[in-house]
Amino acid sequence: MNVEGNANARAAAKYRQRREAAGESQVTVWLDLGLQSKLDALVSTGRFKNRSELIARAIEGFELSEGN
């Protein structure tokens, strides 16, 4: 692995550690290409910083609408 690759790996590890320390965990979600395109379009508007934030907010909204 080159120097840039090592730096990226260290940055990714630090990012993961921060998220885990905040009580978060990583999950994998499979989406069809149409839905993925819609997610990416929403993220590209700048309203959400990434797909993770968009999906988390959508789930929170769903919970609120269901009264949970």
JSON list of N, CA and C in Angstrom, two decimals:
[
{"chain": "A", "resi": 1, "resn": "MET", "atom": "N", "xyz": [0.86, -1.18, 0.00]},
{"chain": "A", "resi": 1, "resn": "MET", "atom": "CA", "xyz": [0.00, 0.00, 0.00]},
{"chain": "A", "resi": 1, "resn": "MET", "atom": "C", "xyz": [0.90, 1.24, 0.00]},
{"chain": "A", "resi": 2, "resn": "ASN", "atom": "N", "xyz": [0.55, 2.23, -0.78]},
{"chain": "A", "resi": 2, "resn": "ASN", "atom": "CA", "xyz": [1.38, 3.42, -0.86]},
{"chain": "A", "resi": 2, "resn": "ASN", "atom": "C", "xyz": [1.07, 4.38, 0.29]},
{"chain": "A", "resi": 3, "resn": "VAL", "atom": "N", "xyz": [1.81, 5.47, 0.37]},
{"chain": "A", "resi": 3, "resn": "VAL", "atom": "CA", "xyz": [1.66, 6.43, 1.46]},
{"chain": "A", "resi": 3, "resn": "VAL", "atom": "C", "xyz": [0.25, 7.02, 1.48]},
{"chain": "A", "resi": 4, "resn": "GLU", "atom": "N", "xyz": [-0.27, 7.36, 0.31]},
{"chain": "A", "resi": 4, "resn": "GLU", "atom": "CA", "xyz": [-1.62, 7.92, 0.24]},
{"chain": "A", "resi": 4, "resn": "GLU", "atom": "C", "xyz": [-2.65, 6.89, 0.71]},
{"chain": "A", "resi": 5, "resn": "GLY", "atom": "N", "xyz": [-2.46, 5.65, 0.32]},
{"chain": "A", "resi": 5, "resn": "GLY", "atom": "CA", "xyz": [-3.37, 4.59, 0.76]},
{"chain": "A", "resi": 5, "resn": "GLY", "atom": "C", "xyz": [-3.35, 4.40, 2.26]},
{"chain": "A", "resi": 6, "resn": "ASN", "atom": "N", "xyz": [-2.15, 4.47, 2.85]},
{"chain": "A", "resi": 6, "resn": "ASN", "atom": "CA", "xyz": [-2.03, 4.35, 4.30]},
{"chain": "A", "resi": 6, "resn": "ASN", "atom": "C", "xyz": [-2.72, 5.52, 5.00]},
{"chain": "A", "resi": 7, "resn": "ALA", "atom": "N", "xyz": [-2.56, 6.72, 4.48]},
{"chain": "A", "resi": 7, "resn": "ALA", "atom": "CA", "xyz": [-3.21, 7.89, 5.07]},
{"chain": "A", "resi": 7, "resn": "ALA", "atom": "C", "xyz": [-4.73, 7.76, 4.99]},
{"chain": "A", "resi": 8, "resn": "ASN", "atom": "N", "xyz": [-5.23, 7.28, 3.86]},
{"chain": "A", "resi": 8, "resn": "ASN", "atom": "CA", "xyz": [-6.68, 7.08, 3.72]},
{"chain": "A", "resi": 8, "resn": "ASN", "atom": "C", "xyz": [-7.19, 6.02, 4.68]},
{"chain": "A", "resi": 9, "resn": "ALA", "atom": "N", "xyz": [-6.43, 4.96, 4.86]},
{"chain": "A", "resi": 9, "resn": "ALA", "atom": "CA", "xyz": [-6.83, 3.89, 5.77]},
{"chain": "A", "resi": 9, "resn": "ALA", "atom": "C", "xyz": [-6.86, 4.41, 7.21]},
{"chain": "A", "resi": 10, "resn": "ARG", "atom": "N", "xyz": [-5.88, 5.22, 7.58]},
{"chain": "A", "resi": 10, "resn": "ARG", "atom": "CA", "xyz": [-5.87, 5.79, 8.94]},
{"chain": "A", "resi": 10, "resn": "ARG", "atom": "C", "xyz": [-7.04, 6.73, 9.14]},
{"chain": "A", "resi": 11, "resn": "ALA", "atom": "N", "xyz": [-7.32, 7.55, 8.14]},
{"chain": "A", "resi": 11, "resn": "ALA", "atom": "CA", "xyz": [-8.45, 8.48, 8.24]},
{"chain": "A", "resi": 11, "resn": "ALA", "atom": "C", "xyz": [-9.77, 7.72, 8.36]},
{"chain": "A", "resi": 12, "resn": "ALA", "atom": "N", "xyz": [-9.92, 6.64, 7.60]},
{"chain": "A", "resi": 12, "resn": "ALA", "atom": "CA", "xyz": [-11.13, 5.84, 7.66]},
{"chain": "A", "resi": 12, "resn": "ALA", "atom": "C", "xyz": [-11.28, 5.19, 9.03]},
{"chain": "A", "resi": 13, "resn": "ALA", "atom": "N", "xyz": [-10.19, 4.72, 9.60]},
{"chain": "A", "resi": 13, "resn": "ALA", "atom": "CA", "xyz": [-10.22, 4.09, 10.92]},
{"chain": "A", "resi": 13, "resn": "ALA", "atom": "C", "xyz": [-10.62, 5.11, 11.99]},
{"chain": "A", "resi": 14, "resn": "LYS", "atom": "N", "xyz": [-10.08, 6.33, 11.90]},
{"chain": "A", "resi": 14, "resn": "LYS", "atom": "CA", "xyz": [-10.43, 7.37, 12.86]},
{"chain": "A", "resi": 14, "resn": "LYS", "atom": "C", "xyz": [-11.89, 7.75, 12.74]},
{"chain": "A", "resi": 15, "resn": "TYR", "atom": "N", "xyz": [-12.38, 7.84, 11.49]},
{"chain": "A", "resi": 15, "resn": "TYR", "atom": "CA", "xyz": [-13.79, 8.16, 11.25]},
{"chain": "A", "resi": 15, "resn": "TYR", "atom": "C", "xyz": [-14.68, 7.11, 11.88]},
{"chain": "A", "resi": 16, "resn": "ARG", "atom": "N", "xyz": [-14.36, 5.84, 11.65]},
{"chain": "A", "resi": 16, "resn": "ARG", "atom": "CA", "xyz": [-15.14, 4.73, 12.21]},
{"chain": "A", "resi": 16, "resn": "ARG", "atom": "C", "xyz": [-15.11, 4.79, 13.73]},
{"chain": "A", "resi": 17, "resn": "GLN", "atom": "N", "xyz": [-13.95, 5.05, 14.33]},
{"chain": "A", "resi": 17, "resn": "GLN", "atom": "CA", "xyz": [-13.84, 5.12, 15.79]},
{"chain": "A", "resi": 17, "resn": "GLN", "atom": "C", "xyz": [-14.71, 6.24, 16.36]},
{"chain": "A", "resi": 18, "resn": "ARG", "atom": "N", "xyz": [-14.72, 7.40, 15.69]},
{"chain": "A", "resi": 18, "resn": "ARG", "atom": "CA", "xyz": [-15.55, 8.52, 16.16]},
{"chain": "A", "resi": 18, "resn": "ARG", "atom": "C", "xyz": [-17.03, 8.16, 16.11]},
{"chain": "A", "resi": 19, "resn": "ARG", "atom": "N", "xyz": [-17.44, 7.54, 15.01]},
{"chain": "A", "resi": 19, "resn": "ARG", "atom": "CA", "xyz": [-18.86, 7.18, 14.88]},
{"chain": "A", "resi": 19, "resn": "ARG", "atom": "C", "xyz": [-19.25, 6.12, 15.91]},
{"chain": "A", "resi": 20, "resn": "GLU", "atom": "N", "xyz": [-18.40, 5.13, 16.11]},
{"chain": "A", "resi": 20, "resn": "GLU", "atom": "CA", "xyz": [-18.70, 4.10, 17.10]},
{"chain": "A", "resi": 20, "resn": "GLU", "atom": "C", "xyz": [-18.73, 4.68, 18.50]},
{"chain": "A", "resi": 21, "resn": "ALA", "atom": "N", "xyz": [-17.83, 5.61, 18.81]},
{"chain": "A", "resi": 21, "resn": "ALA", "atom": "CA", "xyz": [-17.81, 6.26, 20.11]},
{"chain": "A", "resi": 21, "resn": "ALA", "atom": "C", "xyz": [-19.08, 7.07, 20.35]},
{"chain": "A", "resi": 22, "resn": "ALA", "atom": "N", "xyz": [-19.69, 7.53, 19.26]},
{"chain": "A", "resi": 22, "resn": "ALA", "atom": "CA", "xyz": [-20.94, 8.29, 19.36]},
{"chain": "A", "resi": 22, "resn": "ALA", "atom": "C", "xyz": [-22.15, 7.36, 19.46]},
{"chain": "A", "resi": 23, "resn": "GLY", "atom": "N", "xyz": [-21.91, 6.05, 19.52]},
{"chain": "A", "resi": 23, "resn": "GLY", "atom": "CA", "xyz": [-23.00, 5.10, 19.68]},
{"chain": "A", "resi": 23, "resn": "GLY", "atom": "C", "xyz": [-23.62, 4.66, 18.36]},
{"chain": "A", "resi": 24, "resn": "GLU", "atom": "N", "xyz": [-22.95, 4.89, 17.26]},
{"chain": "A", "resi": 24, "resn": "GLU", "atom": "CA", "xyz": [-23.48, 4.52, 15.96]},
{"chain": "A", "resi": 24, "resn": "GLU", "atom": "C", "xyz": [-22.82, 3.23, 15.48]},
{"chain": "A", "resi": 25, "resn": "SER", "atom": "N", "xyz": [-23.49, 2.54, 14.56]},
{"chain": "A", "resi": 25, "resn": "SER", "atom": "CA", "xyz": [-22.90, 1.36, 13.94]},
{"chain": "A", "resi": 25, "resn": "SER", "atom": "C", "xyz": [-23.20, 1.38, 12.45]},
{"chain": "A", "resi": 26, "resn": "GLN", "atom": "N", "xyz": [-22.37, 0.71, 11.71]},
{"chain": "A", "resi": 26, "resn": "GLN", "atom": "CA", "xyz": [-22.49, 0.69, 10.25]},
{"chain": "A", "resi": 26, "resn": "GLN", "atom": "C", "xyz": [-23.38, -0.47, 9.83]},
{"chain": "A", "resi": 27, "resn": "VAL", "atom": "N", "xyz": [-24.25, -0.21, 8.84]},
{"chain": "A", "resi": 27, "resn": "VAL", "atom": "CA", "xyz": [-25.08, -1.25, 8.25]},
{"chain": "A", "resi": 27, "resn": "VAL", "atom": "C", "xyz": [-24.95, -1.15, 6.74]},
{"chain": "A", "resi": 28, "resn": "THR", "atom": "N", "xyz": [-25.28, -2.24, 6.07]},
{"chain": "A", "resi": 28, "resn": "THR", "atom": "CA", "xyz": [-25.26, -2.27, 4.61]},
{"chain": "A", "resi": 28, "resn": "THR", "atom": "C", "xyz": [-26.70, -2.38, 4.13]},
{"chain": "A", "resi": 29, "resn": "VAL", "atom": "N", "xyz": [-27.04, -1.57, 3.14]},
{"chain": "A", "resi": 29, "resn": "VAL", "atom": "CA", "xyz": [-28.39, -1.57, 2.59]},
{"chain": "A", "resi": 29, "resn": "VAL", "atom": "C", "xyz": [-28.30, -1.80, 1.09]},
{"chain": "A", "resi": 30, "resn": "TRP", "atom": "N", "xyz": [-29.10, -2.71, 0.58]},
{"chain": "A", "resi": 30, "resn": "TRP", "atom": "CA", "xyz": [-29.16, -2.96, -0.86]},
{"chain": "A", "resi": 30, "resn": "TRP", "atom": "C", "xyz": [-30.34, -2.20, -1.43]},
{"chain": "A", "resi": 31, "resn": "LEU", "atom": "N", "xyz": [-30.10, -1.42, -2.48]},
{"chain": "A", "resi": 31, "resn": "LEU", "atom": "CA", "xyz": [-31.15, -0.63, -3.12]},
{"chain": "A", "resi": 31, "resn": "LEU", "atom": "C", "xyz": [-31.11, -0.85, -4.63]},
{"chain": "A", "resi": 32, "resn": "ASP", "atom": "N", "xyz": [-32.29, -0.77, -5.26]},
{"chain": "A", "resi": 32, "resn": "ASP", "atom": "CA", "xyz": [-32.25, -0.83, -6.72]},
{"chain": "A", "resi": 32, "resn": "ASP", "atom": "C", "xyz": [-31.68, 0.49, -7.25]},
{"chain": "A", "resi": 33, "resn": "LEU", "atom": "N", "xyz": [-31.23, 0.47, -8.49]},
{"chain": "A", "resi": 33, "resn": "LEU", "atom": "CA", "xyz": [-30.54, 1.63, -9.05]},
{"chain": "A", "resi": 33, "resn": "LEU", "atom": "C", "xyz": [-31.42, 2.87, -9.11]},
{"chain": "A", "resi": 34, "resn": "GLY", "atom": "N", "xyz": [-32.71, 2.69, -9.33]},
{"chain": "A", "resi": 34, "resn": "GLY", "atom": "CA", "xyz": [-33.61, 3.84, -9.37]},
{"chain": "A", "resi": 34, "resn": "GLY", "atom": "C", "xyz": [-33.67, 4.57, -8.04]},
{"chain": "A", "resi": 35, "resn": "LEU", "atom": "N", "xyz": [-33.80, 3.82, -6.96]},
{"chain": "A", "resi": 35, "resn": "LEU", "atom": "CA", "xyz": [-33.85, 4.43, -5.64]},
{"chain": "A", "resi": 35, "resn": "LEU", "atom": "C", "xyz": [-32.50, 5.03, -5.27]},
{"chain": "A", "resi": 36, "resn": "GLN", "atom": "N", "xyz": [-31.43, 4.37, -5.64]},
{"chain": "A", "resi": 36, "resn": "GLN", "atom": "CA", "xyz": [-30.10, 4.92, -5.38]},
{"chain": "A", "resi": 36, "resn": "GLN", "atom": "C", "xyz": [-29.92, 6.24, -6.10]},
{"chain": "A", "resi": 37, "resn": "SER", "atom": "N", "xyz": [-30.39, 6.33, -7.32]},
{"chain": "A", "resi": 37, "resn": "SER", "atom": "CA", "xyz": [-30.30, 7.59, -8.07]},
{"chain": "A", "resi": 37, "resn": "SER", "atom": "C", "xyz": [-31.08, 8.69, -7.39]},
{"chain": "A", "resi": 38, "resn": "LYS", "atom": "N", "xyz": [-32.26, 8.35, -6.85]},
{"chain": "A", "resi": 38, "resn": "LYS", "atom": "CA", "xyz": [-33.05, 9.34, -6.13]},
{"chain": "A", "resi": 38, "resn": "LYS", "atom": "C", "xyz": [-32.34, 9.82, -4.87]},
{"chain": "A", "resi": 39, "resn": "LEU", "atom": "N", "xyz": [-31.72, 8.88, -4.15]},
{"chain": "A", "resi": 39, "resn": "LEU", "atom": "CA", "xyz": [-30.95, 9.27, -2.96]},
{"chain": "A", "resi": 39, "resn": "LEU", "atom": "C", "xyz": [-29.82, 10.22, -3.34]},
{"chain": "A", "resi": 40, "resn": "ASP", "atom": "N", "xyz": [-29.09, 9.85, -4.37]},
{"chain": "A", "resi": 40, "resn": "ASP", "atom": "CA", "xyz": [-27.95, 10.68, -4.80]},
{"chain": "A", "resi": 40, "resn": "ASP", "atom": "C", "xyz": [-28.41, 12.06, -5.25]},
{"chain": "A", "resi": 41, "resn": "ALA", "atom": "N", "xyz": [-29.57, 12.14, -5.91]},
{"chain": "A", "resi": 41, "resn": "ALA", "atom": "CA", "xyz": [-30.10, 13.43, -6.35]},
{"chain": "A", "resi": 41, "resn": "ALA", "atom": "C", "xyz": [-30.44, 14.29, -5.14]},
{"chain": "A", "resi": 42, "resn": "LEU", "atom": "N", "xyz": [-31.03, 13.69, -4.11]},
{"chain": "A", "resi": 42, "resn": "LEU", "atom": "CA", "xyz": [-31.34, 14.45, -2.90]},
{"chain": "A", "resi": 42, "resn": "LEU", "atom": "C", "xyz": [-30.08, 14.93, -2.19]},
{"chain": "A", "resi": 43, "resn": "VAL", "atom": "N", "xyz": [-29.07, 14.07, -2.12]},
{"chain": "A", "resi": 43, "resn": "VAL", "atom": "CA", "xyz": [-27.81, 14.45, -1.48]},
{"chain": "A", "resi": 43, "resn": "VAL", "atom": "C", "xyz": [-27.14, 15.58, -2.28]},
{"chain": "A", "resi": 44, "resn": "SER", "atom": "N", "xyz": [-27.22, 15.51, -3.60]},
{"chain": "A", "resi": 44, "resn": "SER", "atom": "CA", "xyz": [-26.54, 16.52, -4.43]},
{"chain": "A", "resi": 44, "resn": "SER", "atom": "C", "xyz": [-27.15, 17.91, -4.28]},
{"chain": "A", "resi": 45, "resn": "THR", "atom": "N", "xyz": [-28.38, 18.01, -3.74]},
{"chain": "A", "resi": 45, "resn": "THR", "atom": "CA", "xyz": [-28.99, 19.32, -3.52]},
{"chain": "A", "resi": 45, "resn": "THR", "atom": "C", "xyz": [-28.33, 20.06, -2.36]},
{"chain": "A", "resi": 46, "resn": "GLY", "atom": "N", "xyz": [-27.58, 19.32, -1.54]},
{"chain": "A", "resi": 46, "resn": "GLY", "atom": "CA", "xyz": [-26.93, 19.92, -0.38]},
{"chain": "A", "resi": 46, "resn": "GLY", "atom": "C", "xyz": [-27.78, 19.88, 0.88]},
{"chain": "A", "resi": 47, "resn": "ARG", "atom": "N", "xyz": [-29.00, 19.39, 0.75]},
{"chain": "A", "resi": 47, "resn": "ARG", "atom": "CA", "xyz": [-29.88, 19.30, 1.91]},
{"chain": "A", "resi": 47, "resn": "ARG", "atom": "C", "xyz": [-29.38, 18.25, 2.92]},
{"chain": "A", "resi": 48, "resn": "PHE", "atom": "N", "xyz": [-28.72, 17.22, 2.41]},
{"chain": "A", "resi": 48, "resn": "PHE", "atom": "CA", "xyz": [-28.13, 16.16, 3.24]},
{"chain": "A", "resi": 48, "resn": "PHE", "atom": "C", "xyz": [-26.66, 16.07, 2.90]},
{"chain": "A", "resi": 49, "resn": "LYS", "atom": "N", "xyz": [-25.82, 15.81, 3.91]},
{"chain": "A", "resi": 49, "resn": "LYS", "atom": "CA", "xyz": [-24.39, 15.76, 3.62]},
{"chain": "A", "resi": 49, "resn": "LYS", "atom": "C", "xyz": [-23.96, 14.45, 2.98]},
{"chain": "A", "resi": 50, "resn": "ASN", "atom": "N", "xyz": [-24.75, 13.38, 3.19]},
{"chain": "A", "resi": 50, "resn": "ASN", "atom": "CA", "xyz": [-24.41, 12.09, 2.58]},
{"chain": "A", "resi": 50, "resn": "ASN", "atom": "C", "xyz": [-25.63, 11.17, 2.64]},
{"chain": "A", "resi": 51, "resn": "ARG", "atom": "N", "xyz": [-25.49, 10.00, 2.05]},
{"chain": "A", "resi": 51, "resn": "ARG", "atom": "CA", "xyz": [-26.59, 9.03, 2.03]},
{"chain": "A", "resi": 51, "resn": "ARG", "atom": "C", "xyz": [-26.98, 8.59, 3.43]},
{"chain": "A", "resi": 52, "resn": "SER", "atom": "N", "xyz": [-25.98, 8.42, 4.30]},
{"chain": "A", "resi": 52, "resn": "SER", "atom": "CA", "xyz": [-26.26, 7.97, 5.66]},
{"chain": "A", "resi": 52, "resn": "SER", "atom": "C", "xyz": [-27.18, 8.93, 6.38]},
{"chain": "A", "resi": 53, "resn": "GLU", "atom": "N", "xyz": [-26.89, 10.22, 6.27]},
{"chain": "A", "resi": 53, "resn": "GLU", "atom": "CA", "xyz": [-27.74, 11.21, 6.93]},
{"chain": "A", "resi": 53, "resn": "GLU", "atom": "C", "xyz": [-29.15, 11.18, 6.36]},
{"chain": "A", "resi": 54, "resn": "LEU", "atom": "N", "xyz": [-29.26, 11.07, 5.05]},
{"chain": "A", "resi": 54, "resn": "LEU", "atom": "CA", "xyz": [-30.57, 11.03, 4.40]},
{"chain": "A", "resi": 54, "resn": "LEU", "atom": "C", "xyz": [-31.39, 9.83, 4.87]},
{"chain": "A", "resi": 55, "resn": "ILE", "atom": "N", "xyz": [-30.78, 8.66, 4.89]},
{"chain": "A", "resi": 55, "resn": "ILE", "atom": "CA", "xyz": [-31.50, 7.45, 5.30]},
{"chain": "A", "resi": 55, "resn": "ILE", "atom": "C", "xyz": [-31.88, 7.52, 6.77]},
{"chain": "A", "resi": 56, "resn": "ALA", "atom": "N", "xyz": [-30.97, 8.01, 7.63]},
{"chain": "A", "resi": 56, "resn": "ALA", "atom": "CA", "xyz": [-31.29, 8.13, 9.05]},
{"chain": "A", "resi": 56, "resn": "ALA", "atom": "C", "xyz": [-32.46, 9.09, 9.26]},
{"chain": "A", "resi": 57, "resn": "ARG", "atom": "N", "xyz": [-32.45, 10.22, 8.57]},
{"chain": "A", "resi": 57, "resn": "ARG", "atom": "CA", "xyz": [-33.55, 11.18, 8.71]},
{"chain": "A", "resi": 57, "resn": "ARG", "atom": "C", "xyz": [-34.86, 10.61, 8.18]},
{"chain": "A", "resi": 58, "resn": "ALA", "atom": "N", "xyz": [-34.79, 9.84, 7.12]},
{"chain": "A", "resi": 58, "resn": "ALA", "atom": "CA", "xyz": [-36.00, 9.21, 6.57]},
{"chain": "A", "resi": 58, "resn": "ALA", "atom": "C", "xyz": [-36.59, 8.23, 7.59]},
{"chain": "A", "resi": 59, "resn": "ILE", "atom": "N", "xyz": [-35.76, 7.45, 8.23]},
{"chain": "A", "resi": 59, "resn": "ILE", "atom": "CA", "xyz": [-36.23, 6.50, 9.23]},
{"chain": "A", "resi": 59, "resn": "ILE", "atom": "C", "xyz": [-36.81, 7.24, 10.42]},
{"chain": "A", "resi": 60, "resn": "GLU", "atom": "N", "xyz": [-36.16, 8.31, 10.86]},
{"chain": "A", "resi": 60, "resn": "GLU", "atom": "CA", "xyz": [-36.70, 9.12, 11.95]},
{"chain": "A", "resi": 60, "resn": "GLU", "atom": "C", "xyz": [-38.06, 9.69, 11.58]},
{"chain": "A", "resi": 61, "resn": "GLY", "atom": "N", "xyz": [-38.19, 10.18, 10.36]},
{"chain": "A", "resi": 61, "resn": "GLY", "atom": "CA", "xyz": [-39.47, 10.71, 9.89]},
{"chain": "A", "resi": 61, "resn": "GLY", "atom": "C", "xyz": [-40.54, 9.64, 9.86]},
{"chain": "A", "resi": 62, "resn": "PHE", "atom": "N", "xyz": [-40.18, 8.46, 9.43]},
{"chain": "A", "resi": 62, "resn": "PHE", "atom": "CA", "xyz": [-41.12, 7.34, 9.41]},
{"chain": "A", "resi": 62, "resn": "PHE", "atom": "C", "xyz": [-41.59, 7.01, 10.82]},
{"chain": "A", "resi": 63, "resn": "GLU", "atom": "N", "xyz": [-40.66, 6.97, 11.76]},
{"chain": "A", "resi": 63, "resn": "GLU", "atom": "CA", "xyz": [-41.02, 6.67, 13.15]},
{"chain": "A", "resi": 63, "resn": "GLU", "atom": "C", "xyz": [-41.98, 7.72, 13.69]},
{"chain": "A", "resi": 64, "resn": "LEU", "atom": "N", "xyz": [-41.74, 9.00, 13.39]},
{"chain": "A", "resi": 64, "resn": "LEU", "atom": "CA", "xyz": [-42.62, 10.07, 13.86]},
{"chain": "A", "resi": 64, "resn": "LEU", "atom": "C", "xyz": [-44.00, 9.95, 13.24]},
{"chain": "A", "resi": 65, "resn": "SER", "atom": "N", "xyz": [-44.05, 9.61, 11.97]},
{"chain": "A", "resi": 65, "resn": "SER", "atom": "CA", "xyz": [-45.35, 9.51, 11.30]},
{"chain": "A", "resi": 65, "resn": "SER", "atom": "C", "xyz": [-46.15, 8.31, 11.80]},
{"chain": "A", "resi": 66, "resn": "GLU", "atom": "N", "xyz": [-45.46, 7.30, 12.29]},
{"chain": "A", "resi": 66, "resn": "GLU", "atom": "CA", "xyz": [-46.11, 6.11, 12.82]},
{"chain": "A", "resi": 66, "resn": "GLU", "atom": "C", "xyz": [-46.46, 6.26, 14.30]},
{"chain": "A", "resi": 67, "resn": "GLY", "atom": "N", "xyz": [-46.01, 7.37, 14.91]},
{"chain": "A", "resi": 67, "resn": "GLY", "atom": "CA", "xyz": [-46.29, 7.61, 16.33]},
{"chain": "A", "resi": 67, "resn": "GLY", "atom": "C", "xyz": [-45.44, 6.81, 17.27]},
{"chain": "A", "resi": 68, "resn": "ASN", "atom": "N", "xyz": [-44.27, 6.38, 16.82]},
{"chain": "A", "resi": 68, "resn": "ASN", "atom": "CA", "xyz": [-43.37, 5.59, 17.69]},
{"chain": "A", "resi": 68, "resn": "ASN", "atom": "C", "xyz": [-42.36, 6.45, 18.36]}
]
